[in-house]
Amino acid sequence: MTTPIRSVRGMNDILPEEMHYWQALEKAAEQAFSACNYEQIRVPLLEKTEVFTRAIGSATDVVSKEMYSFDDRNGESLSLRPEGTAGLVRAVLQNGMLYGPVRRLWYGGPMFRYERPQKGRSRQFHQIGAELFGAPGADADAEILALGTQLWKRLGLQRLRLEINSLGNAEERSAYRDQLQAFLRDHRHELDADTNERAERNPLRVLDSKDPQVQALLKDAPLLTAQLGEASLTHYESLKKYLDELDISYHENPRLVRGLDYYCHTVFEWISDELGAQGTVCAGGRYDSLVELQGGKPWPGIGFAMGMERLVELLRQNDKISPQTAHAYLVAVGDGSTESALKLAYDLRAGCSKLRLVNNLNGGSFKAQFKRADRSGASLALVLGEDEIRNDQVTVKFLRSDAAQLTLDRDGVLDWIRNCIDSI
Ligand code: ATP
Ligand code: MG
């Protein structure tokens, strides 16, 4: 006997029983985006590897350790996308979508990173993200943060903590990089080999370390905020003022950096305390140099990406969203009942687009069919037995209440359902 094949490690099936959380999240996101006039864009899952190495930076973990890259049959290096922004920027450049008025876009779908699978971390995971191009000011940053906040409200997620920081401009960051590197070199004997290597290649990433010992040492490290010049400080102060006016609470975290190299000025994360170690559900920031890195003219951008698996886990824990079950199950027994049931179901669905109706398949006695109706979670059974078929009628039985059954003329069933569909 051959054994069944299992999925690739870290690539999970999303099963029907959790789908209502995913759909609620997708729907709320779509509504929040359209409330701010963001347009959806879909780009390929595979890109030339260069799209990511240029944009994300080859010294980042994402590019150096986590990408699924391979040569295709022509020997060209391709990669499964580890995040959405780089490919999206490739697409907006290729399709001539920049350099005019402000452009607001959103996307969603699977991303791939070769990481160690654990709770809240998988190798195929899903993100929904927003990108706003052509607006360099702090008002754009505030719009993006307001959009996220409104989405959490729609989802009933009240307890996310917003952390913000400023990474300044490239010169400020580079001056700080040298300072931080000097500090880390002074302490190299207290740091593990991995951190020392990171300190040489990409010292800002050390700030992002999840190791408590490294974090303790960093308490005395110099801060980037101290390096910010006047323009960067003004940008950051304006953002905080806008957030105060919007009554959006935030925590300044001067050690917040992002894993990808393209960020500048505002960076932020929304974090939950209810998810254990992988608590960041949404992260983003400003990336004014990314369009240029990808071969365009300099053009400002800001955006975020949320991790859907982590948000779904939060929704599940808060358990405010119920699965959608069928309204009705169509029970059919006796001569001619199969044809009659198929026709009735066809007509009812055509006449009432909201209706969720299950046809009985595989025959069976009344008893067997009612059992299936009960298991389906439907509120009603529509019954076509021999009497009903002879008299051109349908019996309605209420499966979840004590209400008495009804017998309706077949012609009247559609109107009856249309009238009560919202209360079934
Ligand atoms: P982390 O520090 O958790 O690795 P990151 O900085 O690599 O996060 P981003 O690239 O900013 O993450 O991605 C945005 C969001 O996507 C994260 O905040 C998280 O919610 C989600 N995410 C990232 N990687 C994974 C993964 N491997 N599995 C599940 N969700 C993920
Ligand atoms: Mg990561």
Coordinates of C-alpha atoms and ligand atoms in Angstrom, one line a residue:
M1 CA 0.0 0.0 0.0
T2 CA 1.3 3.5 -0.8
T3 CA 1.3 6.0 2.0
P4 CA -0.6 9.3 1.3
I5 CA 1.7 12.3 0.5
R6 CA 1.9 15.0 3.1
S7 CA 2.2 18.8 2.5
V8 CA 5.5 20.6 2.5
R9 CA 6.7 21.4 6.0
G10 CA 5.5 24.8 7.1
M11 CA 2.9 25.0 4.3
N12 CA -0.5 24.6 5.9
D13 CA -4.0 23.8 4.6
I14 CA -6.6 26.3 5.6
L15 CA -9.7 24.2 6.3
P16 CA -13.4 25.0 5.9
E17 CA -14.0 25.2 9.6
E18 CA -11.7 28.2 10.0
M19 CA -12.7 29.8 6.7
H20 CA -15.2 32.2 8.3
Y21 CA -12.4 34.0 10.2
W22 CA -10.5 34.4 7.0
Q23 CA -13.5 35.7 5.1
A24 CA -14.4 38.1 7.9
L25 CA -10.9 39.5 7.8
E26 CA -10.8 39.8 4.0
K27 CA -14.2 41.5 4.0
A28 CA -13.4 43.9 6.7
A29 CA -10.1 44.7 5.0
E30 CA -11.8 45.3 1.6
Q31 CA -14.3 47.6 3.3
A32 CA -11.7 49.6 5.2
F33 CA -9.6 50.0 2.0
S34 CA -12.5 51.1 -0.1
A35 CA -13.6 53.6 2.6
C36 CA -10.3 55.3 1.8
N37 CA -10.4 54.7 -1.9
Y38 CA -7.6 52.2 -2.1
E39 CA -7.6 50.1 -5.3
Q40 CA -6.8 46.4 -5.4
I41 CA -3.8 45.1 -7.5
R42 CA -2.8 41.5 -8.0
V43 CA 0.8 40.7 -9.0
P44 CA 2.5 37.3 -9.7
L45 CA 3.7 35.0 -6.9
L46 CA 6.9 34.5 -8.9
E47 CA 9.3 37.3 -9.8
K48 CA 12.9 37.5 -11.0
T49 CA 15.0 37.1 -7.9
E50 CA 16.5 40.5 -8.6
V51 CA 13.2 42.2 -7.8
F52 CA 13.7 41.1 -4.2
T53 CA 17.5 41.4 -3.9
R54 CA 17.5 45.0 -5.1
A55 CA 14.6 46.1 -3.0
I56 CA 14.9 44.2 0.2
G57 CA 18.7 44.2 0.4
S58 CA 21.0 41.1 0.2
A59 CA 22.1 41.6 3.8
T60 CA 18.7 41.0 5.3
D61 CA 17.5 37.6 6.7
V62 CA 14.7 37.6 4.2
V63 CA 17.0 37.6 1.2
S64 CA 20.0 35.8 2.5
K65 CA 18.3 33.0 4.3
E66 CA 14.6 32.8 3.7
M67 CA 13.9 33.0 0.0
Y68 CA 12.6 30.1 -2.1
S69 CA 14.8 30.7 -5.2
F70 CA 15.4 28.4 -8.1
D71 CA 16.6 28.5 -11.7
D72 CA 13.9 28.0 -14.2
R73 CA 14.4 25.9 -17.4
N74 CA 16.1 28.8 -19.1
G75 CA 18.6 29.2 -16.2
E76 CA 17.0 32.4 -15.0
S77 CA 16.8 32.8 -11.2
L78 CA 13.3 33.2 -10.0
S79 CA 11.9 33.5 -6.4
L80 CA 8.6 33.0 -4.8
R81 CA 7.7 36.3 -3.3
P82 CA 8.6 36.7 0.4
E83 CA 6.6 39.9 0.7
G84 CA 4.4 42.0 -1.4
T85 CA 5.9 45.5 -1.7
A86 CA 8.9 44.8 -4.0
G87 CA 6.8 43.0 -6.7
L88 CA 4.1 45.7 -6.4
V89 CA 6.7 48.4 -7.0
R90 CA 7.9 46.5 -10.0
A91 CA 4.4 46.3 -11.3
V92 CA 3.5 50.0 -10.8
L93 CA 6.7 51.0 -12.6
Q94 CA 6.2 48.5 -15.5
N95 CA 2.6 49.7 -16.0
G96 CA 3.3 53.4 -15.8
M97 CA 1.2 53.9 -12.7
L98 CA 3.4 56.4 -10.8
Y99 CA 4.4 60.0 -11.1
G100 CA 0.9 61.4 -11.3
P101 CA -1.5 62.1 -8.5
V102 CA -1.4 60.1 -5.3
R103 CA -1.9 56.4 -5.9
R104 CA -3.5 54.2 -3.3
L105 CA -3.2 50.4 -3.7
W106 CA -3.9 47.2 -1.7
Y107 CA -3.1 43.6 -2.3
G108 CA -3.3 40.2 -0.6
G109 CA -2.2 36.7 -0.9
P110 CA 0.4 34.0 0.0
M111 CA 4.0 34.8 0.7
F112 CA 6.9 32.3 1.1
R113 CA 9.8 32.4 3.5
Y114 CA 12.1 29.5 4.5
E115 CA 11.8 30.0 8.3
R116 CA 11.6 27.7 11.2
P117 CA 7.9 26.8 11.4
Q118 CA 6.4 27.5 14.9
K119 CA 3.3 29.1 16.3
G120 CA 2.5 32.2 14.3
R121 CA 5.3 31.5 11.8
S122 CA 5.0 29.3 8.7
R123 CA 6.7 28.9 5.3
Q124 CA 3.7 29.8 3.3
F125 CA 1.7 32.5 5.0
H126 CA -0.7 35.2 3.9
Q127 CA -0.6 39.0 4.0
I128 CA -2.9 41.8 3.1
G129 CA -1.1 45.1 2.6
A130 CA -1.6 48.7 1.5
E131 CA 0.7 51.0 -0.3
L132 CA 0.4 54.8 -0.8
F133 CA 2.6 56.4 -3.4
G134 CA 3.3 60.0 -4.2
A135 CA 2.8 61.6 -0.8
P136 CA 6.0 62.4 1.2
G137 CA 4.3 64.2 4.2
A138 CA 3.3 63.0 7.7
D139 CA -0.3 63.4 6.7
A140 CA 0.1 60.3 4.5
D141 CA 1.7 58.4 7.4
A142 CA -1.3 59.4 9.5
E143 CA -3.8 58.2 6.8
I144 CA -2.1 54.8 6.7
L145 CA -2.1 54.5 10.5
A146 CA -5.8 55.6 10.6
L147 CA -6.7 53.1 8.0
G148 CA -5.1 50.3 10.1
T149 CA -6.8 51.5 13.2
Q150 CA -10.2 51.6 11.5
L151 CA -9.7 48.0 10.3
W152 CA -9.0 46.8 13.9
K153 CA -12.2 48.5 14.9
R154 CA -14.2 46.8 12.2
L155 CA -12.8 43.5 13.4
G156 CA -13.5 44.2 17.1
L157 CA -9.8 44.0 17.9
Q158 CA -9.5 46.6 20.7
R159 CA -6.3 45.5 22.3
L160 CA -3.6 46.0 19.7
R161 CA -0.6 48.2 20.7
L162 CA 0.7 50.6 18.1
E163 CA 4.5 51.2 18.3
I164 CA 6.1 53.9 16.2
N165 CA 9.6 55.1 15.5
S166 CA 11.5 57.2 13.0
L167 CA 14.4 55.9 11.1
G168 CA 15.3 59.3 9.7
N169 CA 16.9 59.7 6.2
A170 CA 19.7 57.7 4.7
E171 CA 22.5 60.0 6.0
E172 CA 21.1 60.0 9.5
R173 CA 20.7 56.3 9.4
S174 CA 24.2 55.7 8.1
A175 CA 25.7 57.9 10.8
Y176 CA 23.8 56.0 13.4
R177 CA 24.7 52.7 11.8
D178 CA 28.4 53.5 12.4
Q179 CA 27.7 54.5 16.0
L180 CA 25.7 51.4 16.7
Q181 CA 28.3 49.2 15.1
A182 CA 31.1 50.8 17.3
F183 CA 29.0 50.1 20.4
L184 CA 28.3 46.5 19.4
R185 CA 32.0 45.9 18.6
D186 CA 32.9 47.2 22.1
H187 CA 30.6 44.6 23.5
R188 CA 31.4 41.7 21.1
H189 CA 32.6 39.4 23.9
E190 CA 29.1 39.6 25.5
L191 CA 27.4 38.7 22.2
D192 CA 26.9 35.4 20.4
A193 CA 28.5 34.7 17.0
D194 CA 25.3 35.2 15.1
T195 CA 24.7 38.6 16.6
N196 CA 28.3 39.6 16.0
E197 CA 28.0 38.6 12.4
R198 CA 24.8 40.6 12.1
A199 CA 26.5 43.6 13.8
E200 CA 29.1 43.6 11.0
R201 CA 26.7 43.1 8.1
N202 CA 23.6 45.0 9.2
P203 CA 23.9 46.4 12.7
L204 CA 20.4 47.9 12.8
R205 CA 19.0 44.4 12.6
V206 CA 20.5 43.6 16.0
L207 CA 18.0 46.0 17.5
D208 CA 15.3 43.6 16.3
S209 CA 16.9 40.6 18.1
K210 CA 14.5 38.4 20.0
D211 CA 17.2 37.3 22.5
P212 CA 16.6 38.8 26.0
Q213 CA 20.4 39.0 26.7
V214 CA 21.0 41.1 23.5
Q215 CA 18.0 43.2 24.4
A216 CA 19.4 43.8 27.9
L217 CA 22.7 45.0 26.5
L218 CA 20.9 47.3 24.0
K219 CA 19.5 49.3 26.9
D220 CA 22.8 51.3 26.9
A221 CA 23.1 51.5 23.1
P222 CA 23.0 54.8 21.3
L223 CA 19.5 55.8 19.9
L224 CA 18.8 56.7 16.3
T225 CA 16.4 59.4 17.5
A226 CA 19.4 61.4 18.8
Q227 CA 20.8 61.4 15.2
L228 CA 17.7 62.9 13.6
G229 CA 18.1 66.3 11.9
E230 CA 15.5 69.0 11.9
A231 CA 13.5 67.9 8.9
S232 CA 13.2 64.3 10.1
L233 CA 12.3 65.5 13.6
T234 CA 9.6 67.8 12.2
H235 CA 8.1 64.9 10.1
Y236 CA 8.0 62.7 13.2
E237 CA 6.5 65.4 15.5
S238 CA 3.8 66.2 12.9
L239 CA 2.8 62.6 12.7
K240 CA 2.5 62.3 16.5
K241 CA 0.4 65.5 16.5
Y242 CA -1.9 64.1 13.9
L243 CA -2.3 60.8 15.8
D244 CA -3.1 62.8 19.0
E245 CA -5.7 64.7 17.1
L246 CA -7.2 61.5 15.8
D247 CA -7.1 60.0 19.3
I248 CA -5.0 57.1 18.1
S249 CA -2.8 56.0 20.9
Y250 CA 0.7 54.9 20.2
H251 CA 3.9 54.0 22.0
E252 CA 7.2 55.4 20.9
N253 CA 9.7 52.6 20.6
P254 CA 13.1 54.1 19.8
R255 CA 14.5 50.6 19.1
L256 CA 11.8 49.6 16.6
V257 CA 13.4 48.9 13.2
R258 CA 12.1 46.8 10.4
G259 CA 13.6 43.7 8.9
L260 CA 13.8 45.0 5.4
D261 CA 16.4 47.6 4.4
Y262 CA 14.2 50.0 2.4
Y263 CA 12.5 51.8 5.2
C264 CA 13.1 55.5 6.2
H265 CA 11.4 58.0 8.6
T266 CA 8.2 56.5 10.0
V267 CA 8.1 52.8 10.9
F268 CA 5.4 51.1 12.9
E269 CA 4.0 47.8 14.2
W270 CA 0.8 46.7 15.7
I271 CA 1.4 44.1 18.4
S272 CA -0.9 41.8 20.3
D273 CA -0.1 40.5 23.8
E274 CA -2.4 37.5 23.2
L275 CA -0.3 35.6 20.7
G276 CA 2.9 34.7 22.6
A277 CA 6.3 35.3 21.0
Q278 CA 5.0 36.1 17.4
G279 CA 2.8 39.0 18.5
T280 CA 3.3 41.5 15.6
V281 CA 0.2 41.3 13.4
C282 CA 0.9 44.3 11.1
A283 CA 4.0 46.1 10.3
G284 CA 5.1 48.8 7.9
G285 CA 6.7 52.1 7.2
R286 CA 7.9 54.7 4.8
Y287 CA 10.1 53.7 1.9
D288 CA 11.0 56.8 -0.1
S289 CA 14.0 55.3 -1.8
L290 CA 12.4 52.0 -2.9
V291 CA 11.0 53.2 -6.3
E292 CA 14.5 54.5 -7.2
L293 CA 16.1 51.2 -6.1
Q294 CA 13.8 49.4 -8.4
G295 CA 14.9 51.5 -11.3
G296 CA 12.3 54.4 -11.3
K297 CA 12.7 58.1 -10.5
P298 CA 12.7 58.9 -6.8
W299 CA 9.1 58.7 -5.6
P300 CA 7.8 58.5 -2.0
G301 CA 5.9 55.6 -0.6
I302 CA 4.5 54.3 2.6
G303 CA 2.6 51.1 3.4
F304 CA 2.0 48.1 5.7
A305 CA 1.5 44.4 5.6
M306 CA -0.5 42.4 8.0
G307 CA 0.0 38.7 8.8
M308 CA -3.4 37.0 8.2
E309 CA -2.6 33.8 10.1
R310 CA -1.9 35.8 13.3
L311 CA -5.0 38.0 12.9
V312 CA -7.1 34.9 12.3
E313 CA -5.7 33.4 15.5
L314 CA -6.7 36.6 17.4
L315 CA -10.2 36.5 15.9
R316 CA -10.5 32.8 16.9
Q317 CA -9.4 33.6 20.4
N318 CA -11.9 36.5 20.6
D319 CA -14.5 34.3 19.0
K320 CA -16.9 37.0 17.9
I321 CA -17.4 35.6 14.4
S322 CA -19.7 32.7 13.8
P323 CA -19.5 30.3 10.8
Q324 CA -22.1 30.6 8.1
T325 CA -24.4 27.6 7.9
A326 CA -27.0 26.8 5.3
H327 CA -30.5 28.3 5.7
A328 CA -32.3 25.2 4.5
Y329 CA -31.8 21.5 3.7
L330 CA -34.0 20.0 1.0
V331 CA -35.4 16.6 2.0
A332 CA -36.8 14.6 -0.9
V333 CA -38.3 11.1 -0.6
G334 CA -40.4 9.1 -3.0
D335 CA -41.1 8.7 -6.7
G336 CA -40.1 11.7 -8.8
S337 CA -38.9 13.6 -5.7
T338 CA -35.3 13.9 -6.9
E339 CA -36.3 15.7 -10.1
S340 CA -38.7 17.8 -8.2
A341 CA -36.1 18.8 -5.6
L342 CA -33.5 19.7 -8.2
K343 CA -36.0 21.9 -9.9
L344 CA -37.2 23.5 -6.7
A345 CA -33.6 24.2 -5.5
Y346 CA -32.7 25.7 -8.9
D347 CA -35.8 28.0 -8.9
L348 CA -35.3 29.1 -5.2
R349 CA -31.6 29.9 -5.7
A350 CA -32.4 31.8 -8.9
G351 CA -35.1 33.8 -7.1
C352 CA -33.3 34.6 -3.9
S353 CA -29.6 35.2 -4.2
K354 CA -29.0 35.3 -0.5
L355 CA -30.3 31.8 0.0
R356 CA -27.9 29.0 1.1
L357 CA -29.7 25.7 0.4
V358 CA -28.4 22.2 0.5
N359 CA -29.7 19.5 -1.8
N360 CA -29.9 16.0 -0.4
L361 CA -27.7 13.6 -2.3
N362 CA -27.5 9.8 -2.1
G363 CA -31.2 9.3 -1.4
G364 CA -32.1 7.8 1.9
S365 CA -35.1 7.5 4.2
F366 CA -36.8 10.5 5.8
K367 CA -35.0 9.6 9.0
A368 CA -31.6 9.5 7.3
Q369 CA -32.2 12.7 5.5
F370 CA -33.4 14.6 8.6
K371 CA -30.2 13.4 10.3
R372 CA -28.1 14.9 7.6
A373 CA -30.2 18.1 7.7
D374 CA -29.6 18.4 11.4
R375 CA -25.8 17.8 11.0
S376 CA -25.7 20.4 8.2
G377 CA -26.5 23.1 10.7
A378 CA -29.4 24.3 8.5
S379 CA -32.3 26.1 10.3
L380 CA -35.0 24.7 8.1
A381 CA -35.9 21.5 6.3
L382 CA -37.9 21.9 3.1
V383 CA -39.6 18.6 2.6
L384 CA -40.8 17.1 -0.7
G385 CA -42.5 13.7 0.1
E386 CA -45.0 11.9 -2.0
D387 CA -48.0 13.9 -0.6
E388 CA -46.2 17.2 -1.3
I389 CA -45.4 16.2 -4.8
R390 CA -49.0 15.0 -5.5
N391 CA -50.5 18.3 -4.1
D392 CA -47.8 20.6 -5.5
Q393 CA -46.8 21.7 -2.0
V394 CA -43.7 22.0 0.2
T395 CA -43.6 21.3 3.9
V396 CA -41.3 23.6 6.0
K397 CA -40.0 22.1 9.2
F398 CA -38.1 24.2 11.7
L399 CA -35.0 22.4 12.9
R400 CA -33.8 24.7 15.6
S401 CA -37.0 25.9 17.2
D402 CA -40.4 24.5 18.4
A403 CA -42.4 26.4 15.8
A404 CA -45.1 24.3 14.2
Q405 CA -44.4 23.1 10.6
L406 CA -46.0 24.8 7.7
T407 CA -47.3 23.5 4.4
L408 CA -46.9 26.0 1.5
D409 CA -48.0 25.9 -2.1
R410 CA -45.0 25.3 -4.2
D411 CA -45.6 28.6 -6.0
G412 CA -45.5 30.4 -2.7
V413 CA -42.3 29.0 -1.3
L414 CA -40.1 31.6 -3.0
D415 CA -42.0 34.6 -1.6
W416 CA -42.2 33.0 1.9
I417 CA -38.3 32.5 1.8
R418 CA -37.7 36.0 0.5
N419 CA -39.8 37.5 3.3
C420 CA -38.0 35.7 6.1
I421 CA -34.5 35.1 4.8
D422 CA -33.0 37.7 7.1
S423 CA -34.4 36.1 10.2
I424 CA -33.6 32.5 9.4
Ligands
ATP1 P1 9.0 38.8 12.3 O1 9.8 39.8 13.1 O2 7.8 38.3 13.1 O3 9.8 37.8 11.5 P2 9.0 40.4 9.9 O4 9.6 41.7 10.3 O5 9.8 39.4 9.2 O6 8.3 39.7 11.2 P3 7.3 41.6 7.9 O7 8.2 41.2 6.8 O8 7.2 43.0 8.4 O9 7.6 40.6 9.1 O10 5.8 41.0 7.6 C1 4.6 41.7 8.1 C2 3.8 40.7 8.9 O11 3.6 39.5 8.2 C3 4.4 40.3 10.2 O12 4.2 41.3 11.2 C4 3.7 39.0 10.5 O13 2.4 39.3 11.1 C5 3.5 38.4 9.2 N1 4.6 37.4 9.0 C6 5.8 37.6 8.6 N2 6.5 36.4 8.4 C7 5.6 35.5 8.8 C8 5.6 34.1 8.8 N3 6.7 33.4 8.5 N4 4.5 33.4 9.2 C9 3.4 34.0 9.5 N5 3.3 35.4 9.5 C10 4.4 36.1 9.1
MG2 MG 10.8 37.6 9.8

